[in-house]
PDB file of N, CA, C and O and ligand atoms in Angstrom:
ATOM      1  N   MET D   1      55.294  79.523  89.272  1.00  0.00           N
ATOM      2  CA  MET D   1      53.629  79.208  88.851  1.00  0.00           C
ATOM      3  C   MET D   1      52.368  78.621  89.540  1.00  0.00           C
ATOM      4  O   MET D   1      53.096  77.399  89.807  1.00  0.00           O
ATOM      5  N   THR D   2      51.543  78.678  89.813  1.00  0.00           N
ATOM      6  CA  THR D   2      50.754  78.072  90.744  1.00  0.00           C
ATOM      7  C   THR D   2      49.694  77.622  89.685  1.00  0.00           C
ATOM      8  O   THR D   2      49.100  77.757  88.388  1.00  0.00           O
ATOM      9  N   LEU D   3      48.848  76.402  90.360  1.00  0.00           N
ATOM     10  CA  LEU D   3      47.853  76.025  89.692  1.00  0.00           C
ATOM     11  C   LEU D   3      46.533  76.628  89.255  1.00  0.00           C
ATOM     12  O   LEU D   3      45.959  76.548  88.205  1.00  0.00           O
ATOM     13  N   CYS D   4      46.279  77.959  89.982  1.00  0.00           N
ATOM     14  CA  CYS D   4      45.489  78.792  89.233  1.00  0.00           C
ATOM     15  C   CYS D   4      46.126  79.497  87.873  1.00  0.00           C
ATOM     16  O   CYS D   4      45.126  79.977  87.579  1.00  0.00           O
ATOM     17  N   HIS D   5      47.274  79.533  87.382  1.00  0.00           N
ATOM     18  CA  HIS D   5      47.281  80.168  86.431  1.00  0.00           C
ATOM     19  C   HIS D   5      47.222  79.049  85.286  1.00  0.00           C
ATOM     20  O   HIS D   5      46.994  79.682  84.313  1.00  0.00           O
ATOM     21  N   PHE D   6      46.928  77.911  85.507  1.00  0.00           N
ATOM     22  CA  PHE D   6      46.269  77.035  84.339  1.00  0.00           C
ATOM     23  C   PHE D   6      44.996  76.931  84.083  1.00  0.00           C
ATOM     24  O   PHE D   6      44.308  76.168  83.381  1.00  0.00           O
ATOM     25  N   THR D   7      44.357  77.726  85.435  1.00  0.00           N
ATOM     26  CA  THR D   7      42.717  76.928  85.702  1.00  0.00           C
ATOM     27  C   THR D   7      41.985  78.104  85.068  1.00  0.00           C
ATOM     28  O   THR D   7      42.107  79.648  85.334  1.00  0.00           O
ATOM     29  N   THR D   8      40.941  77.847  84.232  1.00  0.00           N
ATOM     30  CA  THR D   8      40.020  78.926  84.032  1.00  0.00           C
ATOM     31  C   THR D   8      38.497  78.455  84.607  1.00  0.00           C
ATOM     32  O   THR D   8      38.545  77.317  85.100  1.00  0.00           O
ATOM     33  N   PRO D   9      37.933  79.633  84.725  1.00  0.00           N
ATOM     34  CA  PRO D   9      36.301  79.136  84.898  1.00  0.00           C
ATOM     35  C   PRO D   9      35.440  78.003  84.153  1.00  0.00           C
ATOM     36  O   PRO D   9      34.700  76.768  84.767  1.00  0.00           O
ATOM     37  N   ARG D  10      35.936  77.691  83.212  1.00  0.00           N
ATOM     38  CA  ARG D  10      35.286  76.496  82.209  1.00  0.00           C
ATOM     39  C   ARG D  10      35.669  75.408  82.616  1.00  0.00           C
ATOM     40  O   ARG D  10      34.959  74.337  82.676  1.00  0.00           O
ATOM     41  N   ARG D  11      37.255  75.191  83.117  1.00  0.00           N
ATOM     42  CA  ARG D  11      38.127  74.091  83.554  1.00  0.00           C
ATOM     43  C   ARG D  11      37.601  73.974  84.875  1.00  0.00           C
ATOM     44  O   ARG D  11      37.233  72.419  85.108  1.00  0.00           O
ATOM     45  N   ILE D  12      36.878  74.866  85.593  1.00  0.00           N
ATOM     46  CA  ILE D  12      36.510  74.517  86.839  1.00  0.00           C
ATOM     47  C   ILE D  12      35.252  73.490  86.768  1.00  0.00           C
ATOM     48  O   ILE D  12      34.988  72.786  87.506  1.00  0.00           O
ATOM     49  N   ARG D  13      34.321  74.519  86.011  1.00  0.00           N
ATOM     50  CA  ARG D  13      33.293  74.240  85.884  1.00  0.00           C
ATOM     51  C   ARG D  13      33.290  72.298  85.369  1.00  0.00           C
ATOM     52  O   ARG D  13      32.412  71.477  85.861  1.00  0.00           O
ATOM     53  N   ASN D  14      34.092  72.011  84.302  1.00  0.00           N
ATOM     54  CA  ASN D  14      34.419  71.133  83.824  1.00  0.00           C
ATOM     55  C   ASN D  14      34.577  69.965  84.737  1.00  0.00           C
ATOM     56  O   ASN D  14      34.154  68.862  84.769  1.00  0.00           O
ATOM     57  N   TYR D  15      35.491  70.334  85.636  1.00  0.00           N
ATOM     58  CA  TYR D  15      36.172  69.482  86.351  1.00  0.00           C
ATOM     59  C   TYR D  15      35.033  68.673  87.799  1.00  0.00           C
ATOM     60  O   TYR D  15      35.034  67.811  88.012  1.00  0.00           O
ATOM     61  N   LEU D  16      34.189  69.885  88.040  1.00  0.00           N
ATOM     62  CA  LEU D  16      33.534  69.691  88.739  1.00  0.00           C
ATOM     63  C   LEU D  16      31.848  68.815  88.249  1.00  0.00           C
ATOM     64  O   LEU D  16      31.277  67.820  88.868  1.00  0.00           O
ATOM     65  N   LEU D  17      31.788  69.063  87.278  1.00  0.00           N
ATOM     66  CA  LEU D  17      30.692  68.158  86.434  1.00  0.00           C
ATOM     67  C   LEU D  17      31.484  66.847  86.342  1.00  0.00           C
ATOM     68  O   LEU D  17      30.487  65.701  86.464  1.00  0.00           O
ATOM     69  N   ASN D  18      32.517  66.678  86.056  1.00  0.00           N
ATOM     70  CA  ASN D  18      33.096  65.160  85.779  1.00  0.00           C
ATOM     71  C   ASN D  18      33.219  64.342  87.074  1.00  0.00           C
ATOM     72  O   ASN D  18      32.836  63.346  87.121  1.00  0.00           O
ATOM     73  N   ARG D  19      33.325  65.343  88.245  1.00  0.00           N
ATOM     74  CA  ARG D  19      33.667  64.600  89.940  1.00  0.00           C
ATOM     75  C   ARG D  19      32.302  64.047  90.081  1.00  0.00           C
ATOM     76  O   ARG D  19      31.994  62.918  90.740  1.00  0.00           O
ATOM     77  N   ARG D  20      31.230  64.925  89.845  1.00  0.00           N
ATOM     78  CA  ARG D  20      29.864  64.598  90.040  1.00  0.00           C
ATOM     79  C   ARG D  20      28.902  63.485  89.167  1.00  0.00           C
ATOM     80  O   ARG D  20      28.612  62.563  89.763  1.00  0.00           O
ATOM     81  N   GLU D  21      29.729  63.429  87.966  1.00  0.00           N
ATOM     82  CA  GLU D  21      29.272  62.374  87.091  1.00  0.00           C
ATOM     83  C   GLU D  21      30.047  60.996  87.482  1.00  0.00           C
ATOM     84  O   GLU D  21      29.531  59.905  87.467  1.00  0.00           O
ATOM     85  N   PHE D  22      31.243  61.114  88.139  1.00  0.00           N
ATOM     86  CA  PHE D  22      32.274  59.793  88.398  1.00  0.00           C
ATOM     87  C   PHE D  22      31.032  59.199  89.969  1.00  0.00           C
ATOM     88  O   PHE D  22      31.343  58.280  89.812  1.00  0.00           O
ATOM     89  N   ALA D  23      31.231  60.305  90.516  1.00  0.00           N
ATOM     90  CA  ALA D  23      30.319  59.673  91.878  1.00  0.00           C
ATOM     91  C   ALA D  23      29.013  59.076  91.895  1.00  0.00           C
ATOM     92  O   ALA D  23      28.656  57.904  92.077  1.00  0.00           O
ATOM     93  N   ALA D  24      28.376  59.336  90.500  1.00  0.00           N
ATOM     94  CA  ALA D  24      27.205  58.965  90.226  1.00  0.00           C
ATOM     95  C   ALA D  24      27.316  58.065  89.288  1.00  0.00           C
ATOM     96  O   ALA D  24      26.218  57.377  88.818  1.00  0.00           O
ATOM     97  N   LYS D  25      28.232  57.332  88.895  1.00  0.00           N
ATOM     98  CA  LYS D  25      28.579  56.459  87.792  1.00  0.00           C
ATOM     99  C   LYS D  25      27.810  56.655  86.482  1.00  0.00           C
ATOM    100  O   LYS D  25      27.255  55.825  85.835  1.00  0.00           O
ATOM    101  N   THR D  26      27.584  57.794  86.140  1.00  0.00           N
ATOM    102  CA  THR D  26      27.140  58.531  84.808  1.00  0.00           C
ATOM    103  C   THR D  26      27.914  57.275  83.587  1.00  0.00           C
ATOM    104  O   THR D  26      28.709  57.326  83.752  1.00  0.00           O
ATOM    105  N   LEU D  27      26.606  56.959  82.345  1.00  0.00           N
ATOM    106  CA  LEU D  27      27.695  56.062  81.593  1.00  0.00           C
ATOM    107  C   LEU D  27      27.609  56.810  80.567  1.00  0.00           C
ATOM    108  O   LEU D  27      28.538  56.521  79.325  1.00  0.00           O
ATOM    109  N   VAL D  28      26.781  58.037  80.233  1.00  0.00           N
ATOM    110  CA  VAL D  28      27.007  58.795  79.111  1.00  0.00           C
ATOM    111  C   VAL D  28      27.500  60.307  79.849  1.00  0.00           C
ATOM    112  O   VAL D  28      26.731  60.821  80.425  1.00  0.00           O
ATOM    113  N   LEU D  29      28.723  60.630  79.709  1.00  0.00           N
ATOM    114  CA  LEU D  29      29.171  61.587  80.145  1.00  0.00           C
ATOM    115  C   LEU D  29      28.652  63.056  79.657  1.00  0.00           C
ATOM    116  O   LEU D  29      28.658  63.130  78.329  1.00  0.00           O
ATOM    117  N   GLN D  30      28.759  64.204  80.354  1.00  0.00           N
ATOM    118  CA  GLN D  30      28.087  65.573  79.585  1.00  0.00           C
ATOM    119  C   GLN D  30      29.737  65.943  79.522  1.00  0.00           C
ATOM    120  O   GLN D  30      30.020  67.164  78.918  1.00  0.00           O
ATOM    121  N   SER D  31      30.478  65.751  80.539  1.00  0.00           N
ATOM    122  CA  SER D  31      31.933  66.530  80.985  1.00  0.00           C
ATOM    123  C   SER D  31      33.123  65.498  79.680  1.00  0.00           C
ATOM    124  O   SER D  31      32.802  64.736  79.470  1.00  0.00           O
ATOM    125  N   LEU D  32      33.878  66.828  79.840  1.00  0.00           N
ATOM    126  CA  LEU D  32      35.179  66.285  78.670  1.00  0.00           C
ATOM    127  C   LEU D  32      36.172  65.741  79.765  1.00  0.00           C
ATOM    128  O   LEU D  32      36.296  66.136  81.015  1.00  0.00           O
ATOM    129  N   PRO D  33      37.062  65.124  79.650  1.00  0.00           N
ATOM    130  CA  PRO D  33      38.222  64.726  80.460  1.00  0.00           C
ATOM    131  C   PRO D  33      39.046  66.091  81.140  1.00  0.00           C
ATOM    132  O   PRO D  33      39.287  66.869  80.500  1.00  0.00           O
ATOM    133  N   PRO D  34      38.902  65.642  82.669  1.00  0.00           N
ATOM    134  CA  PRO D  34      39.800  66.913  83.033  1.00  0.00           C
ATOM    135  C   PRO D  34      41.723  67.019  82.620  1.00  0.00           C
ATOM    136  O   PRO D  34      42.144  67.725  82.891  1.00  0.00           O
ATOM    137  N   LYS D  35      41.918  65.480  82.522  1.00  0.00           N
ATOM    138  CA  LYS D  35      43.008  65.197  81.993  1.00  0.00           C
ATOM    139  C   LYS D  35      43.386  64.644  81.364  1.00  0.00           C
ATOM    140  O   LYS D  35      42.614  63.127  81.265  1.00  0.00           O
ATOM    141  N   ILE D  36      44.347  64.361  80.544  1.00  0.00           N
ATOM    142  CA  ILE D  36      44.794  63.318  79.382  1.00  0.00           C
ATOM    143  C   ILE D  36      46.580  63.288  79.277  1.00  0.00           C
ATOM    144  O   ILE D  36      47.359  64.372  79.314  1.00  0.00           O
ATOM    145  N   ILE D  37      46.530  62.653  79.428  1.00  0.00           N
ATOM    146  CA  ILE D  37      48.147  61.932  79.592  1.00  0.00           C
ATOM    147  C   ILE D  37      48.742  61.125  78.220  1.00  0.00           C
ATOM    148  O   ILE D  37      48.091  60.275  77.557  1.00  0.00           O
ATOM    149  N   PHE D  38      49.910  61.899  77.672  1.00  0.00           N
ATOM    150  CA  PHE D  38      49.959  61.029  76.309  1.00  0.00           C
ATOM    151  C   PHE D  38      51.204  60.362  76.827  1.00  0.00           C
ATOM    152  O   PHE D  38      52.697  61.025  77.623  1.00  0.00           O
ATOM    153  N   ASP D  39      51.357  59.084  76.281  1.00  0.00           N
ATOM    154  CA  ASP D  39      52.668  58.141  76.430  1.00  0.00           C
ATOM    155  C   ASP D  39      53.620  57.930  74.827  1.00  0.00           C
ATOM    156  O   ASP D  39      53.036  57.615  74.274  1.00  0.00           O
ATOM    157  N   PRO D  40      54.731  58.948  75.087  1.00  0.00           N
ATOM    158  CA  PRO D  40      55.512  59.189  74.055  1.00  0.00           C
ATOM    159  C   PRO D  40      56.168  57.338  73.638  1.00  0.00           C
ATOM    160  O   PRO D  40      56.814  57.421  72.288  1.00  0.00           O
ATOM    161  N   ALA D  41      56.231  56.810  74.524  1.00  0.00           N
ATOM    162  CA  ALA D  41      56.821  55.352  74.377  1.00  0.00           C
ATOM    163  C   ALA D  41      56.104  54.414  74.309  1.00  0.00           C
ATOM    164  O   ALA D  41      54.855  54.405  74.425  1.00  0.00           O
ATOM    165  N   ASN D  42      56.346  53.407  73.231  1.00  0.00           N
ATOM    166  CA  ASN D  42      55.442  51.991  73.225  1.00  0.00           C
ATOM    167  C   ASN D  42      56.077  50.886  73.976  1.00  0.00           C
ATOM    168  O   ASN D  42      56.764  49.804  73.414  1.00  0.00           O
ATOM    169  N   VAL D  43      56.714  51.253  74.936  1.00  0.00           N
ATOM    170  CA  VAL D  43      57.667  49.853  75.527  1.00  0.00           C
ATOM    171  C   VAL D  43      57.062  50.074  77.014  1.00  0.00           C
ATOM    172  O   VAL D  43      56.594  50.726  77.723  1.00  0.00           O
ATOM    173  N   CYS D  44      57.092  48.551  77.310  1.00  0.00           N
ATOM    174  CA  CYS D  44      56.094  48.185  78.721  1.00  0.00           C
ATOM    175  C   CYS D  44      56.770  46.813  78.677  1.00  0.00           C
ATOM    176  O   CYS D  44      57.045  45.960  78.321  1.00  0.00           O
ATOM    177  N   ASN D  45      57.478  46.602  80.048  1.00  0.00           N
ATOM    178  CA  ASN D  45      58.014  45.475  80.711  1.00  0.00           C
ATOM    179  C   ASN D  45      57.012  44.338  81.454  1.00  0.00           C
ATOM    180  O   ASN D  45      57.537  43.616  82.093  1.00  0.00           O
ATOM    181  N   LEU D  46      55.967  44.500  81.427  1.00  0.00           N
ATOM    182  CA  LEU D  46      55.052  43.906  82.439  1.00  0.00           C
ATOM    183  C   LEU D  46      54.244  42.760  81.624  1.00  0.00           C
ATOM    184  O   LEU D  46      54.041  41.877  82.333  1.00  0.00           O
ATOM    185  N   ARG D  47      54.343  42.694  80.436  1.00  0.00           N
ATOM    186  CA  ARG D  47      53.711  41.787  79.351  1.00  0.00           C
ATOM    187  C   ARG D  47      52.489  40.967  79.807  1.00  0.00           C
ATOM    188  O   ARG D  47      52.725  39.872  80.102  1.00  0.00           O
ATOM    189  N   CYS D  48      51.629  41.623  80.084  1.00  0.00           N
ATOM    190  CA  CYS D  48      50.151  41.438  79.874  1.00  0.00           C
ATOM    191  C   CYS D  48      50.065  40.673  78.575  1.00  0.00           C
ATOM    192  O   CYS D  48      49.935  41.055  77.521  1.00  0.00           O
ATOM    193  N   PRO D  49      49.257  39.523  78.573  1.00  0.00           N
ATOM    194  CA  PRO D  49      48.764  38.840  77.766  1.00  0.00           C
ATOM    195  C   PRO D  49      48.192  39.150  76.803  1.00  0.00           C
ATOM    196  O   PRO D  49      48.456  38.906  75.672  1.00  0.00           O
ATOM    197  N   LEU D  50      47.372  39.997  76.769  1.00  0.00           N
ATOM    198  CA  LEU D  50      46.228  40.444  75.578  1.00  0.00           C
ATOM    199  C   LEU D  50      46.851  41.521  74.869  1.00  0.00           C
ATOM    200  O   LEU D  50      46.156  42.307  74.201  1.00  0.00           O
ATOM    201  N   CYS D  51      47.898  42.370  76.065  1.00  0.00           N
ATOM    202  CA  CYS D  51      48.402  43.524  75.325  1.00  0.00           C
ATOM    203  C   CYS D  51      49.079  43.606  74.067  1.00  0.00           C
ATOM    204  O   CYS D  51      50.363  43.272  73.657  1.00  0.00           O
ATOM    205  N   ALA D  52      49.063  44.244  73.208  1.00  0.00           N
ATOM    206  CA  ALA D  52      49.862  44.948  71.620  1.00  0.00           C
ATOM    207  C   ALA D  52      51.102  45.663  71.968  1.00  0.00           C
ATOM    208  O   ALA D  52      51.821  45.630  71.176  1.00  0.00           O
ATOM    209  N   THR D  53      51.023  46.081  73.304  1.00  0.00           N
ATOM    210  CA  THR D  53      52.176  47.079  73.109  1.00  0.00           C
ATOM    211  C   THR D  53      53.337  46.171  73.810  1.00  0.00           C
ATOM    212  O   THR D  53      54.617  46.363  73.625  1.00  0.00           O
ATOM    213  N   ASP D  54      53.082  44.715  74.350  1.00  0.00           N
ATOM    214  CA  ASP D  54      53.931  43.824  74.713  1.00  0.00           C
ATOM    215  C   ASP D  54      55.178  43.995  73.408  1.00  0.00           C
ATOM    216  O   ASP D  54      55.197  43.432  72.055  1.00  0.00           O
ATOM    217  N   VAL D  55      56.647  44.412  73.683  1.00  0.00           N
ATOM    218  CA  VAL D  55      57.330  44.324  73.142  1.00  0.00           C
ATOM    219  C   VAL D  55      58.344  43.401  73.803  1.00  0.00           C
ATOM    220  O   VAL D  55      58.766  43.349  74.361  1.00  0.00           O
TER     221      VAL D  55
HETATM  222  S1  LIG S 101      48.504  46.339  79.248  1.00  0.00           S
HETATM  223 FE1  LIG S 101      50.219  46.483  77.954  1.00  0.00          FE
HETATM  224  S2  LIG S 101      50.991  48.497  78.423  1.00  0.00           S
HETATM  225 FE2  LIG S 101      49.621  48.001  79.951  1.00  0.00          FE
HETATM  226  S3  LIG S 101      50.876  47.150  81.895  1.00  0.00           S
HETATM  227 FE3  LIG S 101      50.114  45.573  80.407  1.00  0.00          FE
HETATM  228  S4  LIG S 101      51.586  45.022  79.127  1.00  0.00           S
HETATM  229 FE4  LIG S 101      51.943  47.232  79.860  1.00  0.00          FE
END
């Protein structure tokens, strides 16, 4: 499977708008996030002081 298999014209338009807004440092975005990552684990070993994830 190639990247084009998952890409639609709507996603390409959103991605280009997102990159333009990022470059312009726009505060109120018109674009949707081009990528979302779900982390199924609630474990981290870095222990940042203010993090609620600290297990
Ligand atoms: S903020 Fe929390 S989850 Fe993120 S690196 Fe620090 S301890 Fe880990």
